PDB file of C-alpha atoms in Angstrom:
ATOM      1  CA  MET U   1       0.000   0.000   0.000  1.00 45.00           C
ATOM      2  CA  THR U   2       1.404   3.398  -0.998  1.00 48.00           C
ATOM      3  CA  ALA U   3       0.922   6.217   1.479  1.00 47.00           C
ATOM      4  CA  PRO U   4      -0.432   9.505   0.127  1.00 48.00           C
ATOM      5  CA  LEU U   5       1.729  12.609   0.339  1.00 46.00           C
ATOM      6  CA  PRO U   6       1.029  14.793   3.406  1.00 45.00           C
ATOM      7  CA  ASN U   7      -0.897  17.387   1.427  1.00 43.00           C
ATOM      8  CA  GLN U   8      -2.947  14.625  -0.219  1.00 43.00           C
ATOM      9  CA  LEU U   9      -3.710  12.696   2.960  1.00 50.00           C
ATOM     10  CA  ASN U  10      -7.102  14.138   3.854  1.00 56.00           C
ATOM     11  CA  SER U  11      -8.612  13.980   0.390  1.00 61.00           C
ATOM     12  CA  ALA U  12      -7.197  10.556  -0.467  1.00 74.00           C
ATOM     13  CA  ASP U  13      -7.867   8.885   2.866  1.00 84.00           C
ATOM     14  CA  ALA U  14     -11.156  10.142   4.287  1.00 92.00           C
ATOM     15  CA  LEU U  15     -12.564   8.886   7.578  1.00 95.00           C
ATOM     16  CA  VAL U  16     -15.924   7.219   6.886  1.00 95.00           C
ATOM     17  CA  LEU U  17     -18.470   6.901   9.707  1.00 96.00           C
ATOM     18  CA  TYR U  18     -21.989   5.614   9.064  1.00 96.00           C
ATOM     19  CA  GLY U  19     -21.487   6.262   5.359  1.00 94.00           C
ATOM     20  CA  GLU U  20     -20.398   9.901   5.815  1.00 94.00           C
ATOM     21  CA  SER U  21     -16.885  11.077   4.921  1.00 95.00           C
ATOM     22  CA  PHE U  22     -14.710  13.379   7.018  1.00 94.00           C
ATOM     23  CA  ALA U  23     -11.415  14.883   5.897  1.00 91.00           C
ATOM     24  CA  SER U  24      -9.935  14.980   9.400  1.00 95.00           C
ATOM     25  CA  ARG U  25      -9.231  12.038  11.710  1.00 97.00           C
ATOM     26  CA  LEU U  26      -9.259  14.223  14.812  1.00 97.00           C
ATOM     27  CA  LEU U  27     -12.358  14.957  16.900  1.00 97.00           C
ATOM     28  CA  LEU U  28     -12.187  17.720  19.510  1.00 95.00           C
ATOM     29  CA  GLY U  29     -14.100  18.383  22.723  1.00 93.00           C
ATOM     30  CA  THR U  30     -15.356  21.827  23.701  1.00 91.00           C
ATOM     31  CA  SER U  31     -15.173  21.904  27.518  1.00 89.00           C
ATOM     32  CA  ARG U  32     -12.660  23.332  30.041  1.00 89.00           C
ATOM     33  CA  TYR U  33     -11.053  25.885  27.716  1.00 92.00           C
ATOM     34  CA  PRO U  34      -9.846  29.150  29.290  1.00 92.00           C
ATOM     35  CA  SER U  35     -12.253  31.197  27.162  1.00 91.00           C
ATOM     36  CA  PRO U  36     -14.615  30.912  24.181  1.00 91.00           C
ATOM     37  CA  LEU U  37     -12.026  32.695  22.030  1.00 92.00           C
ATOM     38  CA  VAL U  38      -9.353  30.129  22.890  1.00 93.00           C
ATOM     39  CA  LEU U  39     -11.816  27.342  22.069  1.00 93.00           C
ATOM     40  CA  GLU U  40     -12.636  28.935  18.723  1.00 93.00           C
ATOM     41  CA  ASN U  41      -8.978  29.370  17.811  1.00 94.00           C
ATOM     42  CA  ALA U  42      -8.130  25.823  18.892  1.00 95.00           C
ATOM     43  CA  VAL U  43     -10.874  24.462  16.656  1.00 95.00           C
ATOM     44  CA  LYS U  44      -9.557  26.528  13.758  1.00 94.00           C
ATOM     45  CA  ALA U  45      -6.042  25.234  14.377  1.00 95.00           C
ATOM     46  CA  ALA U  46      -7.096  21.583  14.579  1.00 94.00           C
ATOM     47  CA  ASN U  47      -9.748  21.655  11.836  1.00 94.00           C
ATOM     48  CA  PRO U  48     -11.449  18.589  13.381  1.00 96.00           C
ATOM     49  CA  ALA U  49     -13.979  16.268  11.799  1.00 95.00           C
ATOM     50  CA  MET U  50     -16.442  16.972  14.626  1.00 95.00           C
ATOM     51  CA  ILE U  51     -16.649  18.850  17.892  1.00 95.00           C
ATOM     52  CA  THR U  52     -18.318  17.213  20.874  1.00 94.00           C
ATOM     53  CA  VAL U  53     -20.633  18.947  23.308  1.00 91.00           C
ATOM     54  CA  SER U  54     -22.446  17.772  26.419  1.00 86.00           C
ATOM     55  CA  LEU U  55     -26.053  18.871  26.536  1.00 77.00           C
ATOM     56  CA  ARG U  56     -26.417  18.086  30.243  1.00 65.00           C
ATOM     57  CA  ARG U  57     -23.402  20.176  31.212  1.00 52.00           C
ATOM     58  CA  GLN U  58     -24.271  23.161  29.051  1.00 51.00           C
ATOM     59  CA  GLY U  59     -27.992  23.378  29.723  1.00 46.00           C
ATOM     60  CA  THR U  60     -30.974  21.998  27.896  1.00 41.00           C
ATOM     61  CA  SER U  61     -33.510  24.749  27.310  1.00 40.00           C
ATOM     62  CA  THR U  62     -34.048  26.082  23.820  1.00 37.00           C
ATOM     63  CA  THR U  63     -33.278  29.573  25.128  1.00 36.00           C
ATOM     64  CA  GLU U  64     -29.857  28.458  26.308  1.00 41.00           C
ATOM     65  CA  ALA U  65     -29.365  26.515  23.108  1.00 43.00           C
ATOM     66  CA  HIS U  66     -29.472  29.774  21.149  1.00 46.00           C
ATOM     67  CA  SER U  67     -27.334  31.771  23.586  1.00 60.00           C
ATOM     68  CA  GLY U  68     -23.628  32.552  23.328  1.00 78.00           C
ATOM     69  CA  PHE U  69     -22.168  29.056  23.492  1.00 79.00           C
ATOM     70  CA  TRP U  70     -24.465  27.607  20.864  1.00 77.00           C
ATOM     71  CA  GLU U  71     -23.963  30.625  18.640  1.00 82.00           C
ATOM     72  CA  LEU U  72     -20.221  30.002  18.879  1.00 85.00           C
ATOM     73  CA  LEU U  73     -20.716  26.394  17.795  1.00 82.00           C
ATOM     74  CA  LYS U  74     -22.674  27.554  14.766  1.00 81.00           C
ATOM     75  CA  LYS U  75     -20.055  30.164  13.935  1.00 83.00           C
ATOM     76  CA  MET U  76     -17.303  27.543  13.869  1.00 87.00           C
ATOM     77  CA  ALA U  77     -19.278  25.600  11.231  1.00 85.00           C
ATOM     78  CA  VAL U  78     -17.926  22.206  12.329  1.00 92.00           C
ATOM     79  CA  PRO U  79     -20.281  19.218  12.625  1.00 93.00           C
ATOM     80  CA  VAL U  80     -21.470  18.804  16.219  1.00 93.00           C
ATOM     81  CA  LEU U  81     -21.375  15.453  17.977  1.00 95.00           C
ATOM     82  CA  PRO U  82     -23.611  15.699  21.074  1.00 94.00           C
ATOM     83  CA  ASN U  83     -22.734  13.350  23.901  1.00 94.00           C
ATOM     84  CA  THR U  84     -24.537  11.940  26.909  1.00 94.00           C
ATOM     85  CA  ALA U  85     -21.792  12.759  29.423  1.00 90.00           C
ATOM     86  CA  GLY U  86     -22.922  12.594  33.031  1.00 89.00           C
ATOM     87  CA  CYS U  87     -25.628  10.005  32.431  1.00 92.00           C
ATOM     88  CA  HIS U  88     -25.740   7.080  34.871  1.00 93.00           C
ATOM     89  CA  SER U  89     -28.763   5.149  33.623  1.00 95.00           C
ATOM     90  CA  PRO U  90     -30.057   4.024  30.232  1.00 96.00           C
ATOM     91  CA  GLN U  91     -33.142   6.198  30.612  1.00 95.00           C
ATOM     92  CA  GLU U  92     -30.998   9.274  31.288  1.00 94.00           C
ATOM     93  CA  VAL U  93     -28.999   8.483  28.156  1.00 95.00           C
ATOM     94  CA  ILE U  94     -32.073   8.035  25.981  1.00 96.00           C
ATOM     95  CA  THR U  95     -33.757  11.210  27.254  1.00 95.00           C
ATOM     96  CA  THR U  96     -30.577  13.255  26.801  1.00 94.00           C
ATOM     97  CA  ALA U  97     -29.997  11.867  23.308  1.00 95.00           C
ATOM     98  CA  GLN U  98     -33.535  12.721  22.237  1.00 95.00           C
ATOM     99  CA  MET U  99     -33.176  16.251  23.593  1.00 93.00           C
ATOM    100  CA  ALA U 100     -29.842  16.644  21.810  1.00 92.00           C
ATOM    101  CA  ARG U 101     -31.397  15.541  18.541  1.00 93.00           C
ATOM    102  CA  GLU U 102     -34.034  18.231  18.877  1.00 91.00           C
ATOM    103  CA  VAL U 103     -31.620  20.995  19.885  1.00 88.00           C
ATOM    104  CA  PHE U 104     -28.842  20.253  17.385  1.00 88.00           C
ATOM    105  CA  GLU U 105     -30.962  18.733  14.634  1.00 90.00           C
ATOM    106  CA  THR U 106     -28.662  15.751  14.264  1.00 93.00           C
ATOM    107  CA  ASN U 107     -28.954  11.987  14.684  1.00 95.00           C
ATOM    108  CA  TRP U 108     -25.294  11.690  15.717  1.00 97.00           C
ATOM    109  CA  ILE U 109     -24.718  10.835  19.369  1.00 97.00           C
ATOM    110  CA  LYS U 110     -21.696   9.917  21.418  1.00 97.00           C
ATOM    111  CA  LEU U 111     -23.031   7.387  23.904  1.00 96.00           C
ATOM    112  CA  GLU U 112     -21.617   7.742  27.416  1.00 95.00           C
ATOM    113  CA  LEU U 113     -23.168   5.615  30.167  1.00 95.00           C
ATOM    114  CA  ILE U 114     -21.067   6.025  33.294  1.00 92.00           C
ATOM    115  CA  GLY U 115     -20.778   3.133  35.724  1.00 89.00           C
ATOM    116  CA  ASP U 116     -18.192   4.495  38.155  1.00 86.00           C
ATOM    117  CA  ASP U 117     -17.851   8.123  39.239  1.00 85.00           C
ATOM    118  CA  TYR U 118     -14.214   7.771  40.291  1.00 84.00           C
ATOM    119  CA  THR U 119     -12.762   6.383  37.060  1.00 83.00           C
ATOM    120  CA  LEU U 120     -15.658   7.462  34.804  1.00 84.00           C
ATOM    121  CA  GLN U 121     -15.534   3.930  33.432  1.00 89.00           C
ATOM    122  CA  PRO U 122     -18.492   3.019  31.237  1.00 91.00           C
ATOM    123  CA  ASP U 123     -21.272   0.785  32.548  1.00 92.00           C
ATOM    124  CA  THR U 124     -20.288  -2.147  30.361  1.00 92.00           C
ATOM    125  CA  LEU U 125     -23.190  -4.321  31.546  1.00 94.00           C
ATOM    126  CA  ARG U 126     -25.873  -1.959  30.221  1.00 96.00           C
ATOM    127  CA  LEU U 127     -23.997  -0.247  27.411  1.00 96.00           C
ATOM    128  CA  VAL U 128     -24.851  -2.693  24.617  1.00 97.00           C
ATOM    129  CA  GLN U 129     -28.596  -2.696  25.265  1.00 96.00           C
ATOM    130  CA  THR U 130     -28.625   1.103  25.488  1.00 97.00           C
ATOM    131  CA  ALA U 131     -26.757   1.397  22.188  1.00 97.00           C
ATOM    132  CA  GLU U 132     -29.213  -0.989  20.548  1.00 97.00           C
ATOM    133  CA  THR U 133     -32.165   1.084  21.800  1.00 97.00           C
ATOM    134  CA  LEU U 134     -30.677   4.304  20.396  1.00 97.00           C
ATOM    135  CA  ILE U 135     -29.901   2.690  17.039  1.00 97.00           C
ATOM    136  CA  LYS U 136     -33.498   1.465  16.760  1.00 97.00           C
ATOM    137  CA  ASP U 137     -34.563   5.067  17.434  1.00 96.00           C
ATOM    138  CA  GLY U 138     -32.572   6.237  14.417  1.00 96.00           C
ATOM    139  CA  PHE U 139     -29.371   7.465  16.058  1.00 97.00           C
ATOM    140  CA  LYS U 140     -25.869   7.120  14.641  1.00 97.00           C
ATOM    141  CA  VAL U 141     -24.263   5.861  17.828  1.00 97.00           C
ATOM    142  CA  LEU U 142     -20.591   6.260  18.723  1.00 98.00           C
ATOM    143  CA  PRO U 143     -20.267   4.389  22.046  1.00 97.00           C
ATOM    144  CA  TYR U 144     -17.567   5.285  24.549  1.00 96.00           C
ATOM    145  CA  CYS U 145     -16.263   2.043  26.039  1.00 96.00           C
ATOM    146  CA  THR U 146     -13.229   0.266  27.434  1.00 94.00           C
ATOM    147  CA  GLU U 147     -10.739  -1.650  25.302  1.00 94.00           C
ATOM    148  CA  ASP U 148     -12.463  -4.961  26.095  1.00 95.00           C
ATOM    149  CA  LEU U 149     -12.678  -7.060  22.919  1.00 96.00           C
ATOM    150  CA  ILE U 150     -15.918  -8.879  23.765  1.00 96.00           C
ATOM    151  CA  LEU U 151     -17.710  -5.666  24.715  1.00 97.00           C
ATOM    152  CA  CYS U 152     -16.664  -3.984  21.479  1.00 97.00           C
ATOM    153  CA  GLN U 153     -17.757  -6.983  19.417  1.00 97.00           C
ATOM    154  CA  ARG U 154     -21.165  -6.975  21.139  1.00 97.00           C
ATOM    155  CA  LEU U 155     -21.531  -3.280  20.327  1.00 97.00           C
ATOM    156  CA  VAL U 156     -20.806  -4.032  16.669  1.00 97.00           C
ATOM    157  CA  ASP U 157     -23.327  -6.874  16.763  1.00 96.00           C
ATOM    158  CA  ALA U 158     -25.893  -4.420  18.185  1.00 96.00           C
ATOM    159  CA  GLY U 159     -25.469  -2.223  15.105  1.00 96.00           C
ATOM    160  CA  CYS U 160     -22.754   0.275  16.038  1.00 97.00           C
ATOM    161  CA  GLN U 161     -20.786   1.129  12.906  1.00 97.00           C
ATOM    162  CA  ALA U 162     -17.941   2.707  14.882  1.00 97.00           C
ATOM    163  CA  ILE U 163     -16.584   2.184  18.407  1.00 97.00           C
ATOM    164  CA  MET U 164     -14.799   4.593  20.773  1.00 97.00           C
ATOM    165  CA  PRO U 165     -12.546   2.650  23.191  1.00 97.00           C
ATOM    166  CA  TRP U 166     -10.524   4.496  25.788  1.00 95.00           C
ATOM    167  CA  ALA U 167      -6.738   4.471  26.000  1.00 94.00           C
ATOM    168  CA  ALA U 168      -6.853   5.321  29.711  1.00 92.00           C
ATOM    169  CA  PRO U 169      -9.449   6.815  32.087  1.00 89.00           C
ATOM    170  CA  ILE U 170     -10.909  10.146  30.979  1.00 87.00           C
ATOM    171  CA  GLY U 171      -8.763  13.182  31.675  1.00 86.00           C
ATOM    172  CA  THR U 172      -5.716  11.273  32.942  1.00 89.00           C
ATOM    173  CA  GLY U 173      -3.474  11.952  29.953  1.00 88.00           C
ATOM    174  CA  GLN U 174      -1.575   8.725  30.580  1.00 92.00           C
ATOM    175  CA  GLY U 175      -1.698   7.470  27.007  1.00 92.00           C
ATOM    176  CA  PRO U 176      -2.497   3.858  26.048  1.00 94.00           C
ATOM    177  CA  LEU U 177      -2.148   1.755  29.194  1.00 94.00           C
ATOM    178  CA  ASN U 178      -2.899  -1.605  27.600  1.00 94.00           C
ATOM    179  CA  PRO U 179      -1.159  -1.788  24.215  1.00 96.00           C
ATOM    180  CA  PHE U 180      -1.748  -5.545  23.895  1.00 96.00           C
ATOM    181  CA  ALA U 181      -5.511  -5.219  24.292  1.00 96.00           C
ATOM    182  CA  MET U 182      -5.709  -2.213  21.986  1.00 96.00           C
ATOM    183  CA  LYS U 183      -3.688  -3.875  19.223  1.00 96.00           C
ATOM    184  CA  LEU U 184      -5.819  -7.001  19.563  1.00 96.00           C
ATOM    185  CA  LEU U 185      -8.923  -4.844  19.321  1.00 96.00           C
ATOM    186  CA  ARG U 186      -7.647  -3.239  16.124  1.00 96.00           C
ATOM    187  CA  ASP U 187      -6.844  -6.638  14.672  1.00 95.00           C
ATOM    188  CA  ARG U 188     -10.233  -8.181  15.450  1.00 96.00           C
ATOM    189  CA  ILE U 189     -12.780  -5.351  15.141  1.00 96.00           C
ATOM    190  CA  LYS U 190     -13.488  -4.397  11.547  1.00 94.00           C
ATOM    191  CA  VAL U 191     -15.476  -1.170  12.010  1.00 96.00           C
ATOM    192  CA  PRO U 192     -13.753   2.206  12.544  1.00 97.00           C
ATOM    193  CA  LEU U 193     -12.172   2.583  15.989  1.00 98.00           C
ATOM    194  CA  ILE U 194     -11.787   6.063  17.490  1.00 98.00           C
ATOM    195  CA  VAL U 195      -9.561   6.284  20.559  1.00 97.00           C
ATOM    196  CA  ASP U 196     -11.522   8.327  23.063  1.00 92.00           C
ATOM    197  CA  ALA U 197     -10.101   9.373  26.448  1.00 90.00           C
ATOM    198  CA  GLY U 198      -6.738   9.156  28.154  1.00 91.00           C
ATOM    199  CA  LEU U 199      -4.434  10.646  25.517  1.00 95.00           C
ATOM    200  CA  GLY U 200      -2.197  13.368  26.918  1.00 95.00           C
ATOM    201  CA  LEU U 201       0.503  13.995  24.323  1.00 96.00           C
ATOM    202  CA  PRO U 202       0.602  14.292  20.539  1.00 97.00           C
ATOM    203  CA  SER U 203       2.947  11.288  20.593  1.00 97.00           C
ATOM    204  CA  HIS U 204       0.131   9.234  22.175  1.00 97.00           C
ATOM    205  CA  ALA U 205      -2.157  10.136  19.282  1.00 97.00           C
ATOM    206  CA  CYS U 206       0.567   9.319  16.772  1.00 97.00           C
ATOM    207  CA  THR U 207       1.180   5.943  18.417  1.00 97.00           C
ATOM    208  CA  VAL U 208      -2.416   4.705  18.293  1.00 97.00           C
ATOM    209  CA  MET U 209      -2.768   5.946  14.731  1.00 97.00           C
ATOM    210  CA  GLU U 210       0.390   3.995  13.821  1.00 96.00           C
ATOM    211  CA  TRP U 211      -1.333   0.907  15.257  1.00 96.00           C
ATOM    212  CA  GLY U 212      -4.138   1.371  12.739  1.00 96.00           C
ATOM    213  CA  PHE U 213      -6.806   3.152  14.764  1.00 97.00           C
ATOM    214  CA  ASP U 214      -8.991   5.311  12.580  1.00 97.00           C
ATOM    215  CA  ALA U 215      -9.213   8.535  14.587  1.00 97.00           C
ATOM    216  CA  VAL U 216      -8.735  10.102  18.013  1.00 97.00           C
ATOM    217  CA  LEU U 217     -10.963  12.265  20.185  1.00 96.00           C
ATOM    218  CA  LEU U 218      -9.332  14.813  22.490  1.00 93.00           C
ATOM    219  CA  ASN U 219     -10.439  17.373  25.023  1.00 93.00           C
ATOM    220  CA  THR U 220      -8.512  17.727  28.273  1.00 93.00           C
ATOM    221  CA  ALA U 221      -5.076  17.295  26.674  1.00 95.00           C
ATOM    222  CA  VAL U 222      -5.756  20.363  24.547  1.00 96.00           C
ATOM    223  CA  ALA U 223      -7.993  22.460  26.792  1.00 94.00           C
ATOM    224  CA  LEU U 224      -5.749  22.257  29.884  1.00 94.00           C
ATOM    225  CA  SER U 225      -2.430  22.724  28.109  1.00 95.00           C
ATOM    226  CA  GLU U 226      -0.581  26.007  28.525  1.00 95.00           C
ATOM    227  CA  ASP U 227      -1.277  26.910  24.896  1.00 96.00           C
ATOM    228  CA  PRO U 228      -4.444  25.103  23.717  1.00 96.00           C
ATOM    229  CA  VAL U 229      -4.267  26.561  20.217  1.00 97.00           C
ATOM    230  CA  ALA U 230      -0.720  25.356  19.596  1.00 97.00           C
ATOM    231  CA  MET U 231      -1.483  22.014  21.236  1.00 96.00           C
ATOM    232  CA  ALA U 232      -4.553  21.519  19.038  1.00 97.00           C
ATOM    233  CA  LYS U 233      -2.363  22.053  15.975  1.00 97.00           C
ATOM    234  CA  ALA U 234       0.263  19.660  17.350  1.00 97.00           C
ATOM    235  CA  PHE U 235      -2.320  16.929  17.875  1.00 97.00           C
ATOM    236  CA  ALA U 236      -3.703  17.460  14.369  1.00 97.00           C
ATOM    237  CA  MET U 237      -0.245  17.045  12.855  1.00 96.00           C
ATOM    238  CA  ALA U 238       0.541  14.033  15.042  1.00 97.00           C
ATOM    239  CA  THR U 239      -2.711  12.354  14.041  1.00 97.00           C
ATOM    240  CA  ASP U 240      -1.946  12.845  10.362  1.00 95.00           C
ATOM    241  CA  ALA U 241       1.648  11.666  10.864  1.00 96.00           C
ATOM    242  CA  GLY U 242       0.525   8.498  12.619  1.00 96.00           C
ATOM    243  CA  ARG U 243      -1.986   7.708   9.910  1.00 96.00           C
ATOM    244  CA  SER U 244       0.578   8.306   7.166  1.00 94.00           C
ATOM    245  CA  ALA U 245       3.069   6.062   8.963  1.00 94.00           C
ATOM    246  CA  TYR U 246       0.471   3.301   9.267  1.00 95.00           C
ATOM    247  CA  LEU U 247      -0.322   3.476   5.566  1.00 94.00           C
ATOM    248  CA  SER U 248       3.390   3.513   4.701  1.00 92.00           C
ATOM    249  CA  GLY U 249       4.078   0.164   6.354  1.00 89.00           C
ATOM    250  CA  ALA U 250       6.710   0.224   9.073  1.00 82.00           C
ATOM    251  CA  MET U 251       9.876  -1.842   8.853  1.00 81.00           C
ATOM    252  CA  LYS U 252      10.020  -5.054  10.881  1.00 84.00           C
ATOM    253  CA  PRO U 253      12.062  -4.825  14.103  1.00 81.00           C
ATOM    254  CA  GLN U 254      15.420  -6.585  13.855  1.00 78.00           C
ATOM    255  CA  THR U 255      17.227  -8.559  16.549  1.00 79.00           C
ATOM    256  CA  SER U 256      20.667  -7.336  15.489  1.00 75.00           C
ATOM    257  CA  ALA U 257      22.198  -4.193  14.052  1.00 78.00           C
ATOM    258  CA  GLN U 258      21.821  -3.695  10.313  1.00 72.00           C
ATOM    259  CA  ALA U 259      24.158  -1.388   8.403  1.00 69.00           C
ATOM    260  CA  SER U 260      22.304   1.402   6.663  1.00 69.00           C
ATOM    261  CA  THR U 261      25.185   2.690   4.506  1.00 67.00           C
ATOM    262  CA  PRO U 262      26.743   1.018   1.448  1.00 65.00           C
ATOM    263  CA  LEU U 263      30.073  -0.702   1.995  1.00 63.00           C
ATOM    264  CA  VAL U 264      32.007   0.817  -0.920  1.00 64.00           C
ATOM    265  CA  GLY U 265      35.236  -0.975  -1.731  1.00 64.00           C
ATOM    266  CA  THR U 266      34.530  -4.013   0.440  1.00 64.00           C
ATOM    267  CA  PRO U 267      34.472  -7.405  -1.321  1.00 63.00           C
ATOM    268  CA  PHE U 268      30.929  -8.690  -1.670  1.00 58.00           C
ATOM    269  CA  TRP U 269      31.771 -11.842   0.315  1.00 61.00           C
ATOM    270  CA  HIS U 270      32.485  -9.620   3.345  1.00 58.00           C
ATOM    271  CA  GLN U 271      29.229  -7.693   3.095  1.00 58.00           C
ATOM    272  CA  SER U 272      26.835 -10.340   4.385  1.00 57.00           C
TER     273      SER U 272
END
């Protein structure tokens, strides 16, 4: 497989989710930024495929939906991915998703069903059934989950056409804590996989993209950096670099040193 040139990457290698194409393989959250202006500039710098927003944390009335924050979202002209952050029961998720669909006029939803307040780990026991209910209601569901292979396969079986496994608990910035499980997940799950949560450095994003993951979703790593705008740009470049490296096909690791320069003047029988 021949990798596209950097300036050809987005057009030649679009991210496809539920039949829709996106030029970027970076998704960006909208919370915890120092100011709306910093958020706006970070989004411009990253040029993400989507921006995520939590309806529960921003307010749910139609009046609020047309106030400053929502007007800023419209101004940025980036597709919005509402999420169900803060929901602890399937009914909360379903109600929040339906409200988000009305407010944002979109069937896209990032499904978050929290099972533990300390780690913000998903409720894996009820996640699949909740996803299935939303899909039957016409939503394009992107479920936030752990890197558990069986859970992710059950979500695919339920109709999810993309999965969002974490690399580490939300907001920790630790990077991928279980490389074996994540690589196994990439090998076995055939729908797009978007690494959601736990990435702290552009190198983390580059690494998971080199493993073959399809996209990354970031928030805290950008919003809480000293320069969110520059960090957003760094993550965008790292994501593209990781994808390009994956498509290029990395060399196989060697067990011994291999000379990388020609041995001019040395008899061929001494060159092996």
